[in-house]
Amino acid sequence: MSRKVLPPFIIALASIWLGWTVLVDFFIVPVVFQKIGDFFMAGFLGIEVFSKLNNLEVLVASALVALTALSVKRGKSAIVAFVLSLILWFVAMFYFSYLTPKIISLTEQWKRADLMGLTGLSGIPDLQQEHQYYHRMYIAIDSVKLGLLSILIGFGIWRGDEWK
């Protein structure tokens, strides 16, 4: 890949990731919960959207790690971008391998318990509270992710010419 193309490509990938995260977090999922009357149906639709998004995040995060590693190889000034992309890769992998599957499992158990008129199942006393805990964790990490993507984009715009 040409040296001149590398920084803009990193900025573009990070911008796309930031854009679709904002679109899904602040527009699509809230509309789903507003328009679909069945809470669990809306939740499962939201989970499907986030699961697909997680797959894309792993791909883009992996590409960012590779591209920023190439930038570091060409010049040490890109080390900050590499570290940011590595942290973002760990976030994507945490979502993909742990957090999203955990939320899916808790949602399924919560729905099952709700149908039986129970609050807990499988040794979890209150599935709704357990689900909310992991949901809040997702929101907190997503906020950090948005900040890291913004920093990566800003750093790329500010210092990208040194990465060539």
PDB file of C-alpha atoms in Angstrom:
ATOM      1  CA  MET A   1       0.000   0.000   0.000  1.00  0.00           C
ATOM      2  CA  SER A   2       1.310   3.415  -0.923  1.00  0.00           C
ATOM      3  CA  ARG A   3       2.695   5.487   1.905  1.00  0.00           C
ATOM      4  CA  LYS A   4       0.449   8.414   1.018  1.00  0.00           C
ATOM      5  CA  VAL A   5      -2.698   6.262   1.097  1.00  0.00           C
ATOM      6  CA  LEU A   6      -2.061   4.668   4.489  1.00  0.00           C
ATOM      7  CA  PRO A   7      -3.026   7.540   6.864  1.00  0.00           C
ATOM      8  CA  PRO A   8      -6.214   8.493   4.958  1.00  0.00           C
ATOM      9  CA  PHE A   9      -7.231   4.824   4.838  1.00  0.00           C
ATOM     10  CA  ILE A  10      -6.758   4.511   8.622  1.00  0.00           C
ATOM     11  CA  ILE A  11      -8.795   7.680   9.146  1.00  0.00           C
ATOM     12  CA  ALA A  12     -11.515   6.428   6.779  1.00  0.00           C
ATOM     13  CA  LEU A  13     -11.839   3.033   8.507  1.00  0.00           C
ATOM     14  CA  ALA A  14     -11.965   4.623  11.963  1.00  0.00           C
ATOM     15  CA  SER A  15     -14.546   7.157  10.703  1.00  0.00           C
ATOM     16  CA  ILE A  16     -16.743   4.447   9.228  1.00  0.00           C
ATOM     17  CA  TRP A  17     -16.589   2.510  12.492  1.00  0.00           C
ATOM     18  CA  LEU A  18     -17.422   5.640  14.481  1.00  0.00           C
ATOM     19  CA  GLY A  19     -20.273   6.498  12.111  1.00  0.00           C
ATOM     20  CA  TRP A  20     -21.996   3.138  12.189  1.00  0.00           C
ATOM     21  CA  THR A  21     -21.625   2.954  15.978  1.00  0.00           C
ATOM     22  CA  VAL A  22     -23.333   6.331  16.360  1.00  0.00           C
ATOM     23  CA  LEU A  23     -26.027   5.311  13.862  1.00  0.00           C
ATOM     24  CA  VAL A  24     -26.798   2.051  15.644  1.00  0.00           C
ATOM     25  CA  ASP A  25     -26.438   3.299  19.255  1.00  0.00           C
ATOM     26  CA  PHE A  26     -28.292   6.580  18.941  1.00  0.00           C
ATOM     27  CA  PHE A  27     -30.748   6.064  16.090  1.00  0.00           C
ATOM     28  CA  ILE A  28     -31.514   2.483  15.020  1.00  0.00           C
ATOM     29  CA  VAL A  29     -31.775   0.688  18.366  1.00  0.00           C
ATOM     30  CA  PRO A  30     -33.752   3.455  20.127  1.00  0.00           C
ATOM     31  CA  VAL A  31     -36.232   3.501  17.217  1.00  0.00           C
ATOM     32  CA  VAL A  32     -36.580  -0.285  17.414  1.00  0.00           C
ATOM     33  CA  PHE A  33     -37.553  -0.053  21.093  1.00  0.00           C
ATOM     34  CA  GLN A  34     -39.948   2.837  20.391  1.00  0.00           C
ATOM     35  CA  LYS A  35     -41.723   1.190  17.466  1.00  0.00           C
ATOM     36  CA  ILE A  36     -41.885  -2.461  18.515  1.00  0.00           C
ATOM     37  CA  GLY A  37     -44.347  -3.027  21.330  1.00  0.00           C
ATOM     38  CA  ASP A  38     -42.971  -6.395  22.455  1.00  0.00           C
ATOM     39  CA  PHE A  39     -39.934  -5.639  24.639  1.00  0.00           C
ATOM     40  CA  PHE A  40     -38.280  -9.010  24.078  1.00  0.00           C
ATOM     41  CA  MET A  41     -38.843  -8.895  20.313  1.00  0.00           C
ATOM     42  CA  ALA A  42     -37.256  -5.443  20.207  1.00  0.00           C
ATOM     43  CA  GLY A  43     -34.419  -6.750  22.371  1.00  0.00           C
ATOM     44  CA  PHE A  44     -33.757  -9.715  20.097  1.00  0.00           C
ATOM     45  CA  LEU A  45     -33.792  -7.428  17.061  1.00  0.00           C
ATOM     46  CA  GLY A  46     -31.331  -5.105  18.816  1.00  0.00           C
ATOM     47  CA  ILE A  47     -29.139  -8.100  19.653  1.00  0.00           C
ATOM     48  CA  GLU A  48     -29.123  -9.159  15.998  1.00  0.00           C
ATOM     49  CA  VAL A  49     -28.060  -5.675  14.927  1.00  0.00           C
ATOM     50  CA  PHE A  50     -25.291  -5.542  17.544  1.00  0.00           C
ATOM     51  CA  SER A  51     -24.132  -9.077  16.680  1.00  0.00           C
ATOM     52  CA  LYS A  52     -23.722  -8.117  13.023  1.00  0.00           C
ATOM     53  CA  LEU A  53     -22.015  -4.897  14.062  1.00  0.00           C
ATOM     54  CA  ASN A  54     -19.619  -6.864  16.285  1.00  0.00           C
ATOM     55  CA  ASN A  55     -18.599  -8.995  13.303  1.00  0.00           C
ATOM     56  CA  LEU A  56     -17.802  -5.860  11.305  1.00  0.00           C
ATOM     57  CA  GLU A  57     -15.963  -4.341  14.262  1.00  0.00           C
ATOM     58  CA  VAL A  58     -13.622  -7.335  14.474  1.00  0.00           C
ATOM     59  CA  LEU A  59     -12.803  -7.002  10.775  1.00  0.00           C
ATOM     60  CA  VAL A  60     -12.245  -3.249  10.874  1.00  0.00           C
ATOM     61  CA  ALA A  61     -10.308  -3.394  14.148  1.00  0.00           C
ATOM     62  CA  SER A  62      -8.038  -6.088  12.701  1.00  0.00           C
ATOM     63  CA  ALA A  63      -7.461  -3.984   9.596  1.00  0.00           C
ATOM     64  CA  LEU A  64      -6.665  -0.930  11.745  1.00  0.00           C
ATOM     65  CA  VAL A  65      -4.141  -2.895  13.789  1.00  0.00           C
ATOM     66  CA  ALA A  66      -2.453  -4.124  10.603  1.00  0.00           C
ATOM     67  CA  LEU A  67      -2.420  -0.688   8.954  1.00  0.00           C
ATOM     68  CA  THR A  68      -1.166   1.153  12.024  1.00  0.00           C
ATOM     69  CA  ALA A  69       1.504  -1.539  12.525  1.00  0.00           C
ATOM     70  CA  LEU A  70       2.688  -0.828   8.980  1.00  0.00           C
ATOM     71  CA  SER A  71       2.731   2.866   9.849  1.00  0.00           C
ATOM     72  CA  VAL A  72       4.849   2.231  12.941  1.00  0.00           C
ATOM     73  CA  LYS A  73       7.234   0.165  10.862  1.00  0.00           C
ATOM     74  CA  ARG A  74       7.667   3.169   8.551  1.00  0.00           C
ATOM     75  CA  GLY A  75       7.912   5.747  11.317  1.00  0.00           C
ATOM     76  CA  LYS A  76       7.743   5.686  15.124  1.00  0.00           C
ATOM     77  CA  SER A  77       5.332   8.627  15.280  1.00  0.00           C
ATOM     78  CA  ALA A  78       2.414   6.257  14.573  1.00  0.00           C
ATOM     79  CA  ILE A  79       2.909   4.322  17.829  1.00  0.00           C
ATOM     80  CA  VAL A  80      -0.015   6.177  19.456  1.00  0.00           C
ATOM     81  CA  ALA A  81      -2.305   5.160  16.580  1.00  0.00           C
ATOM     82  CA  PHE A  82      -1.095   1.569  16.861  1.00  0.00           C
ATOM     83  CA  VAL A  83      -1.789   1.461  20.610  1.00  0.00           C
ATOM     84  CA  LEU A  84      -5.254   2.997  20.091  1.00  0.00           C
ATOM     85  CA  SER A  85      -6.070   0.505  17.348  1.00  0.00           C
ATOM     86  CA  LEU A  86      -4.866  -2.355  19.541  1.00  0.00           C
ATOM     87  CA  ILE A  87      -7.117  -1.230  22.408  1.00  0.00           C
ATOM     88  CA  LEU A  88     -10.018  -0.930  19.947  1.00  0.00           C
ATOM     89  CA  TRP A  89      -9.261  -4.457  18.697  1.00  0.00           C
ATOM     90  CA  PHE A  90      -9.447  -5.756  22.284  1.00  0.00           C
ATOM     91  CA  VAL A  91     -12.791  -3.964  22.733  1.00  0.00           C
ATOM     92  CA  ALA A  92     -14.158  -5.546  19.541  1.00  0.00           C
ATOM     93  CA  MET A  93     -12.929  -8.985  20.604  1.00  0.00           C
ATOM     94  CA  PHE A  94     -14.406  -8.556  24.102  1.00  0.00           C
ATOM     95  CA  TYR A  95     -17.776  -7.709  22.568  1.00  0.00           C
ATOM     96  CA  PHE A  96     -17.540 -10.524  20.028  1.00  0.00           C
ATOM     97  CA  SER A  97     -16.305 -13.293  22.317  1.00  0.00           C
ATOM     98  CA  TYR A  98     -17.860 -12.426  25.680  1.00  0.00           C
ATOM     99  CA  LEU A  99     -20.176  -9.477  26.169  1.00  0.00           C
ATOM    100  CA  THR A 100     -22.621  -9.911  23.283  1.00  0.00           C
ATOM    101  CA  PRO A 101     -22.982 -13.693  23.849  1.00  0.00           C
ATOM    102  CA  LYS A 102     -23.500 -13.009  27.592  1.00  0.00           C
ATOM    103  CA  ILE A 103     -26.251 -10.475  26.879  1.00  0.00           C
ATOM    104  CA  ILE A 104     -27.883 -12.864  24.391  1.00  0.00           C
ATOM    105  CA  SER A 105     -27.885 -15.657  26.960  1.00  0.00           C
ATOM    106  CA  LEU A 106     -29.259 -13.436  29.716  1.00  0.00           C
ATOM    107  CA  THR A 107     -31.994 -12.092  27.432  1.00  0.00           C
ATOM    108  CA  GLU A 108     -33.097 -15.612  26.514  1.00  0.00           C
ATOM    109  CA  GLN A 109     -33.111 -16.674  30.179  1.00  0.00           C
ATOM    110  CA  TRP A 110     -34.947 -13.496  31.184  1.00  0.00           C
ATOM    111  CA  LYS A 111     -37.652 -14.124  28.597  1.00  0.00           C
ATOM    112  CA  ARG A 112     -37.998 -17.742  29.720  1.00  0.00           C
ATOM    113  CA  ALA A 113     -38.243 -16.681  33.379  1.00  0.00           C
ATOM    114  CA  ASP A 114     -40.764 -13.979  32.476  1.00  0.00           C
ATOM    115  CA  LEU A 115     -42.969 -16.529  30.706  1.00  0.00           C
ATOM    116  CA  MET A 116     -42.889 -18.679  33.851  1.00  0.00           C
ATOM    117  CA  GLY A 117     -43.634 -15.698  36.085  1.00  0.00           C
ATOM    118  CA  LEU A 118     -40.219 -15.844  37.742  1.00  0.00           C
ATOM    119  CA  THR A 119     -37.534 -13.223  38.237  1.00  0.00           C
ATOM    120  CA  GLY A 120     -34.606 -15.610  38.303  1.00  0.00           C
ATOM    121  CA  LEU A 121     -33.346 -18.857  36.795  1.00  0.00           C
ATOM    122  CA  SER A 122     -30.145 -20.867  36.622  1.00  0.00           C
ATOM    123  CA  GLY A 123     -28.816 -19.543  39.914  1.00  0.00           C
ATOM    124  CA  ILE A 124     -29.312 -15.905  38.934  1.00  0.00           C
ATOM    125  CA  PRO A 125     -31.723 -14.324  41.445  1.00  0.00           C
ATOM    126  CA  ASP A 126     -32.828 -11.404  39.239  1.00  0.00           C
ATOM    127  CA  LEU A 127     -32.239 -11.818  35.513  1.00  0.00           C
ATOM    128  CA  GLN A 128     -33.427  -8.318  34.680  1.00  0.00           C
ATOM    129  CA  GLN A 129     -30.842  -6.779  37.028  1.00  0.00           C
ATOM    130  CA  GLU A 130     -28.119  -9.095  35.731  1.00  0.00           C
ATOM    131  CA  HIS A 131     -29.022  -8.162  32.152  1.00  0.00           C
ATOM    132  CA  GLN A 132     -28.996  -4.457  33.022  1.00  0.00           C
ATOM    133  CA  TYR A 133     -25.540  -4.796  34.591  1.00  0.00           C
ATOM    134  CA  TYR A 134     -24.067  -6.191  31.363  1.00  0.00           C
ATOM    135  CA  HIS A 135     -26.064  -3.761  29.239  1.00  0.00           C
ATOM    136  CA  ARG A 136     -24.655  -0.815  31.227  1.00  0.00           C
ATOM    137  CA  MET A 137     -21.172  -2.310  30.819  1.00  0.00           C
ATOM    138  CA  TYR A 138     -21.729  -2.407  27.049  1.00  0.00           C
ATOM    139  CA  ILE A 139     -22.838   1.230  27.058  1.00  0.00           C
ATOM    140  CA  ALA A 140     -19.836   2.321  29.150  1.00  0.00           C
ATOM    141  CA  ILE A 141     -17.357   0.470  26.941  1.00  0.00           C
ATOM    142  CA  ASP A 142     -19.077   1.792  23.823  1.00  0.00           C
ATOM    143  CA  SER A 143     -18.646   5.327  25.160  1.00  0.00           C
ATOM    144  CA  VAL A 144     -14.936   4.685  25.640  1.00  0.00           C
ATOM    145  CA  LYS A 145     -14.778   3.133  22.165  1.00  0.00           C
ATOM    146  CA  LEU A 146     -16.355   6.240  20.614  1.00  0.00           C
ATOM    147  CA  GLY A 147     -13.819   8.404  22.428  1.00  0.00           C
ATOM    148  CA  LEU A 148     -10.897   6.241  21.295  1.00  0.00           C
ATOM    149  CA  LEU A 149     -12.112   6.277  17.693  1.00  0.00           C
ATOM    150  CA  SER A 150     -12.444  10.063  17.844  1.00  0.00           C
ATOM    151  CA  ILE A 151      -8.906  10.368  19.212  1.00  0.00           C
ATOM    152  CA  LEU A 152      -7.579   8.015  16.522  1.00  0.00           C
ATOM    153  CA  ILE A 153      -9.285  10.049  13.798  1.00  0.00           C
ATOM    154  CA  GLY A 154      -8.083  13.344  15.270  1.00  0.00           C
ATOM    155  CA  PHE A 155      -4.566  12.036  15.698  1.00  0.00           C
ATOM    156  CA  GLY A 156      -4.601  10.765  12.112  1.00  0.00           C
ATOM    157  CA  ILE A 157      -5.674  14.156  10.825  1.00  0.00           C
ATOM    158  CA  TRP A 158      -3.171  16.001  13.014  1.00  0.00           C
ATOM    159  CA  ARG A 159      -0.152  13.682  12.736  1.00  0.00           C
ATOM    160  CA  GLY A 160      -0.983  11.374   9.833  1.00  0.00           C
ATOM    161  CA  ASP A 161       1.457  13.044   7.487  1.00  0.00           C
ATOM    162  CA  GLU A 162       4.242  11.787   9.782  1.00  0.00           C
ATOM    163  CA  TRP A 163       3.098   8.151   9.410  1.00  0.00           C
ATOM    164  CA  LYS A 164       4.118   7.915   5.752  1.00  0.00           C
TER     165      LYS A 164
END
